[in-house]
Amino acid sequence: MDYEDQYEQELIHRRTPGFFLGCAYGLIAGSVLTFLMDPVRGRRRRALLRDQAIHLQKISQRYWHQKAIHFRNLQKGWEARSTKSQSPSSSDSYINPNDF
């Protein structure tokens, strides 16, 4: 086996996984389109898919809104603690002359 034959064999082996993956992706995409565009049940499937997507959107909006409120409250707490620790307390600012 000479160098050119070996080179072509390596090219064939390198192309094979990409070719099979491309075919697999094409089959999957075709199956999904056929499933959703079915004239008999496709409309119902698309409506269910749309309803589930809307429901998922509402759930995620609620979740992130609650997280935003939580982190805002944490930030306000951190700000309150930092300003409290920086300002002198009332006992520190008052000096009793009888203590000396």
Short mmCIF file of N, CA and C in Angstrom, two decimals:
data_model
loop_
_atom_site.label_atom_id
_atom_site.label_comp_id
_atom_site.label_asym_id
_atom_site.label_seq_id
_atom_site.Cartn_x
_atom_site.Cartn_y
_atom_site.Cartn_z
N MET A 1 0.85 -1.17 0.00
CA MET A 1 0.00 0.00 0.00
C MET A 1 0.90 1.24 0.00
N ASP A 2 0.71 2.05 -0.95
CA ASP A 2 1.55 3.24 -1.04
C ASP A 2 0.93 4.39 -0.25
N TYR A 3 1.66 5.48 -0.25
CA TYR A 3 1.28 6.64 0.57
C TYR A 3 -0.07 7.22 0.16
N GLU A 4 -0.36 7.32 -1.14
CA GLU A 4 -1.61 7.92 -1.60
C GLU A 4 -2.82 7.08 -1.21
N ASP A 5 -2.70 5.76 -1.30
CA ASP A 5 -3.80 4.90 -0.88
C ASP A 5 -4.07 5.03 0.62
N GLN A 6 -3.01 5.10 1.39
CA GLN A 6 -3.16 5.26 2.84
C GLN A 6 -3.81 6.61 3.16
N TYR A 7 -3.42 7.64 2.45
CA TYR A 7 -3.99 8.98 2.66
C TYR A 7 -5.48 8.98 2.35
N GLU A 8 -5.88 8.34 1.26
CA GLU A 8 -7.31 8.29 0.91
C GLU A 8 -8.10 7.47 1.91
N GLN A 9 -7.53 6.40 2.43
CA GLN A 9 -8.21 5.60 3.44
C GLN A 9 -8.43 6.44 4.70
N GLU A 10 -7.44 7.23 5.08
CA GLU A 10 -7.60 8.09 6.26
C GLU A 10 -8.68 9.15 6.02
N LEU A 11 -8.75 9.69 4.82
CA LEU A 11 -9.79 10.67 4.51
C LEU A 11 -11.18 10.05 4.61
N ILE A 12 -11.31 8.83 4.13
CA ILE A 12 -12.60 8.15 4.20
C ILE A 12 -12.99 7.94 5.65
N HIS A 13 -12.04 7.52 6.48
CA HIS A 13 -12.33 7.28 7.89
C HIS A 13 -12.65 8.58 8.63
N ARG A 14 -12.03 9.68 8.23
CA ARG A 14 -12.32 10.95 8.87
C ARG A 14 -13.68 11.49 8.46
N ARG A 15 -14.10 11.28 7.26
CA ARG A 15 -15.38 11.80 6.77
C ARG A 15 -16.57 10.99 7.28
N THR A 16 -16.37 9.76 7.59
CA THR A 16 -17.47 8.86 7.93
C THR A 16 -18.28 9.34 9.14
N PRO A 17 -17.67 9.71 10.28
CA PRO A 17 -18.50 10.15 11.41
C PRO A 17 -19.31 11.41 11.09
N GLY A 18 -18.72 12.35 10.39
CA GLY A 18 -19.45 13.56 10.03
C GLY A 18 -20.62 13.27 9.12
N PHE A 19 -20.42 12.36 8.19
CA PHE A 19 -21.49 11.99 7.27
C PHE A 19 -22.64 11.35 8.03
N PHE A 20 -22.32 10.42 8.93
CA PHE A 20 -23.38 9.74 9.67
C PHE A 20 -24.09 10.68 10.64
N LEU A 21 -23.34 11.60 11.24
CA LEU A 21 -23.99 12.58 12.12
C LEU A 21 -24.91 13.50 11.32
N GLY A 22 -24.48 13.91 10.15
CA GLY A 22 -25.33 14.73 9.30
C GLY A 22 -26.61 14.02 8.91
N CYS A 23 -26.48 12.74 8.57
CA CYS A 23 -27.67 11.95 8.24
C CYS A 23 -28.60 11.80 9.45
N ALA A 24 -28.00 11.58 10.62
CA ALA A 24 -28.81 11.43 11.83
C ALA A 24 -29.56 12.73 12.14
N TYR A 25 -28.86 13.87 12.05
CA TYR A 25 -29.52 15.16 12.30
C TYR A 25 -30.63 15.41 11.28
N GLY A 26 -30.39 15.05 10.05
CA GLY A 26 -31.43 15.20 9.02
C GLY A 26 -32.64 14.34 9.29
N LEU A 27 -32.42 13.12 9.72
CA LEU A 27 -33.54 12.23 10.05
C LEU A 27 -34.33 12.76 11.24
N ILE A 28 -33.62 13.24 12.24
CA ILE A 28 -34.31 13.77 13.42
C ILE A 28 -35.14 15.00 13.04
N ALA A 29 -34.54 15.91 12.28
CA ALA A 29 -35.27 17.12 11.87
C ALA A 29 -36.48 16.76 11.01
N GLY A 30 -36.31 15.82 10.11
CA GLY A 30 -37.43 15.39 9.27
C GLY A 30 -38.53 14.73 10.07
N SER A 31 -38.15 13.94 11.07
CA SER A 31 -39.16 13.29 11.91
C SER A 31 -39.95 14.31 12.72
N VAL A 32 -39.25 15.30 13.26
CA VAL A 32 -39.94 16.32 14.06
C VAL A 32 -40.89 17.12 13.18
N LEU A 33 -40.43 17.50 12.01
CA LEU A 33 -41.31 18.25 11.10
C LEU A 33 -42.51 17.43 10.68
N THR A 34 -42.30 16.16 10.38
CA THR A 34 -43.42 15.30 10.01
C THR A 34 -44.40 15.16 11.16
N PHE A 35 -43.85 15.02 12.37
CA PHE A 35 -44.70 14.87 13.56
C PHE A 35 -45.55 16.12 13.78
N LEU A 36 -44.95 17.29 13.62
CA LEU A 36 -45.69 18.52 13.88
C LEU A 36 -46.58 18.95 12.73
N MET A 37 -46.24 18.61 11.51
CA MET A 37 -47.01 19.04 10.35
C MET A 37 -47.99 17.98 9.86
N ASP A 38 -48.24 16.99 10.69
CA ASP A 38 -49.20 15.95 10.35
C ASP A 38 -50.57 16.59 10.12
N PRO A 39 -51.22 16.30 8.98
CA PRO A 39 -52.50 16.95 8.70
C PRO A 39 -53.63 16.54 9.65
N VAL A 40 -53.53 15.37 10.25
CA VAL A 40 -54.62 14.89 11.10
C VAL A 40 -54.48 15.41 12.54
N ARG A 41 -53.34 15.19 13.15
CA ARG A 41 -53.15 15.56 14.55
C ARG A 41 -52.13 16.68 14.76
N GLY A 42 -51.57 17.18 13.72
CA GLY A 42 -50.53 18.20 13.84
C GLY A 42 -50.99 19.48 14.49
N ARG A 43 -52.20 19.91 14.17
CA ARG A 43 -52.73 21.16 14.74
C ARG A 43 -52.83 21.04 16.26
N ARG A 44 -53.33 19.90 16.74
CA ARG A 44 -53.47 19.70 18.17
C ARG A 44 -52.10 19.65 18.84
N ARG A 45 -51.15 18.96 18.21
CA ARG A 45 -49.80 18.87 18.78
C ARG A 45 -49.13 20.23 18.84
N ARG A 46 -49.30 21.02 17.80
CA ARG A 46 -48.73 22.36 17.81
C ARG A 46 -49.37 23.23 18.89
N ALA A 47 -50.69 23.09 19.08
CA ALA A 47 -51.37 23.86 20.11
C ALA A 47 -50.89 23.45 21.50
N LEU A 48 -50.72 22.16 21.72
CA LEU A 48 -50.21 21.69 23.01
C LEU A 48 -48.79 22.19 23.25
N LEU A 49 -47.98 22.14 22.22
CA LEU A 49 -46.61 22.62 22.34
C LEU A 49 -46.58 24.12 22.64
N ARG A 50 -47.44 24.88 21.97
CA ARG A 50 -47.52 26.31 22.22
C ARG A 50 -47.98 26.60 23.65
N ASP A 51 -49.00 25.85 24.13
CA ASP A 51 -49.49 26.04 25.49
C ASP A 51 -48.42 25.72 26.53
N GLN A 52 -47.67 24.65 26.29
CA GLN A 52 -46.60 24.30 27.22
C GLN A 52 -45.49 25.35 27.22
N ALA A 53 -45.19 25.90 26.07
CA ALA A 53 -44.16 26.94 25.99
C ALA A 53 -44.60 28.19 26.73
N ILE A 54 -45.84 28.58 26.58
CA ILE A 54 -46.37 29.75 27.29
C ILE A 54 -46.36 29.51 28.79
N HIS A 55 -46.75 28.32 29.21
CA HIS A 55 -46.75 27.97 30.63
C HIS A 55 -45.32 28.03 31.19
N LEU A 56 -44.37 27.48 30.46
CA LEU A 56 -42.97 27.51 30.90
C LEU A 56 -42.45 28.94 30.99
N GLN A 57 -42.87 29.79 30.07
CA GLN A 57 -42.46 31.19 30.09
C GLN A 57 -43.00 31.88 31.35
N LYS A 58 -44.26 31.64 31.69
CA LYS A 58 -44.85 32.26 32.87
C LYS A 58 -44.16 31.78 34.14
N ILE A 59 -43.87 30.48 34.21
CA ILE A 59 -43.20 29.94 35.40
C ILE A 59 -41.81 30.55 35.54
N SER A 60 -41.08 30.64 34.45
CA SER A 60 -39.72 31.19 34.53
C SER A 60 -39.75 32.68 34.87
N GLN A 61 -40.74 33.42 34.37
CA GLN A 61 -40.85 34.84 34.72
C GLN A 61 -41.10 35.00 36.22
N ARG A 62 -42.00 34.18 36.77
CA ARG A 62 -42.27 34.24 38.20
C ARG A 62 -41.02 33.90 39.01
N TYR A 63 -40.32 32.86 38.59
CA TYR A 63 -39.12 32.42 39.30
C TYR A 63 -38.07 33.53 39.33
N TRP A 64 -37.77 34.12 38.18
CA TRP A 64 -36.73 35.14 38.12
C TRP A 64 -37.17 36.43 38.81
N HIS A 65 -38.46 36.71 38.79
CA HIS A 65 -38.97 37.88 39.52
C HIS A 65 -38.75 37.69 41.03
N GLN A 66 -39.06 36.49 41.52
CA GLN A 66 -38.85 36.21 42.94
C GLN A 66 -37.38 36.26 43.31
N LYS A 67 -36.53 35.76 42.41
CA LYS A 67 -35.09 35.82 42.67
C LYS A 67 -34.60 37.27 42.70
N ALA A 68 -35.12 38.10 41.81
CA ALA A 68 -34.73 39.51 41.79
C ALA A 68 -35.12 40.20 43.08
N ILE A 69 -36.32 39.93 43.58
CA ILE A 69 -36.77 40.50 44.85
C ILE A 69 -35.87 40.03 45.98
N HIS A 70 -35.53 38.74 45.99
CA HIS A 70 -34.68 38.19 47.03
C HIS A 70 -33.32 38.87 47.05
N PHE A 71 -32.70 39.01 45.89
CA PHE A 71 -31.38 39.62 45.83
C PHE A 71 -31.42 41.12 46.13
N ARG A 72 -32.52 41.78 45.76
CA ARG A 72 -32.67 43.19 46.12
C ARG A 72 -32.75 43.34 47.64
N ASN A 73 -33.50 42.44 48.28
CA ASN A 73 -33.60 42.49 49.74
C ASN A 73 -32.25 42.19 50.40
N LEU A 74 -31.51 41.25 49.84
CA LEU A 74 -30.17 40.98 50.36
C LEU A 74 -29.27 42.21 50.25
N GLN A 75 -29.34 42.88 49.12
CA GLN A 75 -28.52 44.06 48.91
C GLN A 75 -28.89 45.16 49.90
N LYS A 76 -30.18 45.35 50.12
CA LYS A 76 -30.60 46.37 51.08
C LYS A 76 -30.11 46.02 52.49
N GLY A 77 -30.14 44.74 52.84
CA GLY A 77 -29.63 44.31 54.14
C GLY A 77 -28.14 44.56 54.27
N TRP A 78 -27.38 44.26 53.22
CA TRP A 78 -25.94 44.51 53.24
C TRP A 78 -25.65 46.01 53.37
N GLU A 79 -26.42 46.82 52.65
CA GLU A 79 -26.23 48.27 52.74
C GLU A 79 -26.54 48.77 54.15
N ALA A 80 -27.59 48.25 54.74
CA ALA A 80 -27.96 48.67 56.09
C ALA A 80 -26.89 48.28 57.09
N ARG A 81 -26.34 47.08 56.96
CA ARG A 81 -25.28 46.64 57.87
C ARG A 81 -24.01 47.48 57.69
N SER A 82 -23.69 47.79 56.44
CA SER A 82 -22.45 48.55 56.21
C SER A 82 -22.58 49.98 56.70
N THR A 83 -23.73 50.61 56.53
CA THR A 83 -23.89 51.98 57.02
C THR A 83 -23.98 51.99 58.54
N LYS A 84 -24.53 50.94 59.12
CA LYS A 84 -24.63 50.85 60.57
C LYS A 84 -23.25 50.70 61.18
N SER A 85 -22.40 49.91 60.56
CA SER A 85 -21.06 49.70 61.12
C SER A 85 -20.17 50.91 60.91
N GLN A 86 -20.45 51.75 59.93
CA GLN A 86 -19.63 52.93 59.67
C GLN A 86 -20.03 54.12 60.53
N SER A 87 -21.31 54.22 60.86
CA SER A 87 -21.74 55.37 61.65
C SER A 87 -21.45 55.09 63.13
N PRO A 88 -21.05 56.12 63.85
CA PRO A 88 -20.77 55.91 65.29
C PRO A 88 -22.08 55.67 66.04
N SER A 89 -22.02 54.79 67.00
CA SER A 89 -23.23 54.52 67.78
C SER A 89 -23.43 55.64 68.80
N SER A 90 -24.59 55.69 69.38
CA SER A 90 -24.91 56.77 70.31
C SER A 90 -24.06 56.69 71.57
N SER A 91 -23.68 55.50 72.00
CA SER A 91 -22.86 55.37 73.21
C SER A 91 -21.44 55.84 72.95
N ASP A 92 -20.94 55.73 71.72
CA ASP A 92 -19.59 56.18 71.41
C ASP A 92 -19.51 57.70 71.29
N SER A 93 -20.57 58.33 70.84
CA SER A 93 -20.53 59.77 70.60
C SER A 93 -20.70 60.57 71.89
N TYR A 94 -21.30 60.00 72.88
CA TYR A 94 -21.52 60.72 74.14
C TYR A 94 -20.37 60.41 75.08
N ILE A 95 -19.73 61.42 75.57
CA ILE A 95 -18.65 61.25 76.52
C ILE A 95 -19.13 61.78 77.88
N ASN A 96 -19.11 60.94 78.85
CA ASN A 96 -19.53 61.30 80.19
C ASN A 96 -18.31 61.88 80.92
N PRO A 97 -18.42 63.10 81.39
CA PRO A 97 -17.26 63.69 82.08
C PRO A 97 -16.92 63.00 83.39
N ASN A 98 -17.87 62.31 83.99
CA ASN A 98 -17.63 61.64 85.26
C ASN A 98 -16.81 60.36 85.10
N ASP A 99 -16.64 59.90 83.84
CA ASP A 99 -15.89 58.67 83.64
C ASP A 99 -14.39 58.88 83.81
N PHE A 100 -13.93 60.13 83.82
CA PHE A 100 -12.48 60.39 83.91
C PHE A 100 -12.04 60.55 85.29
#
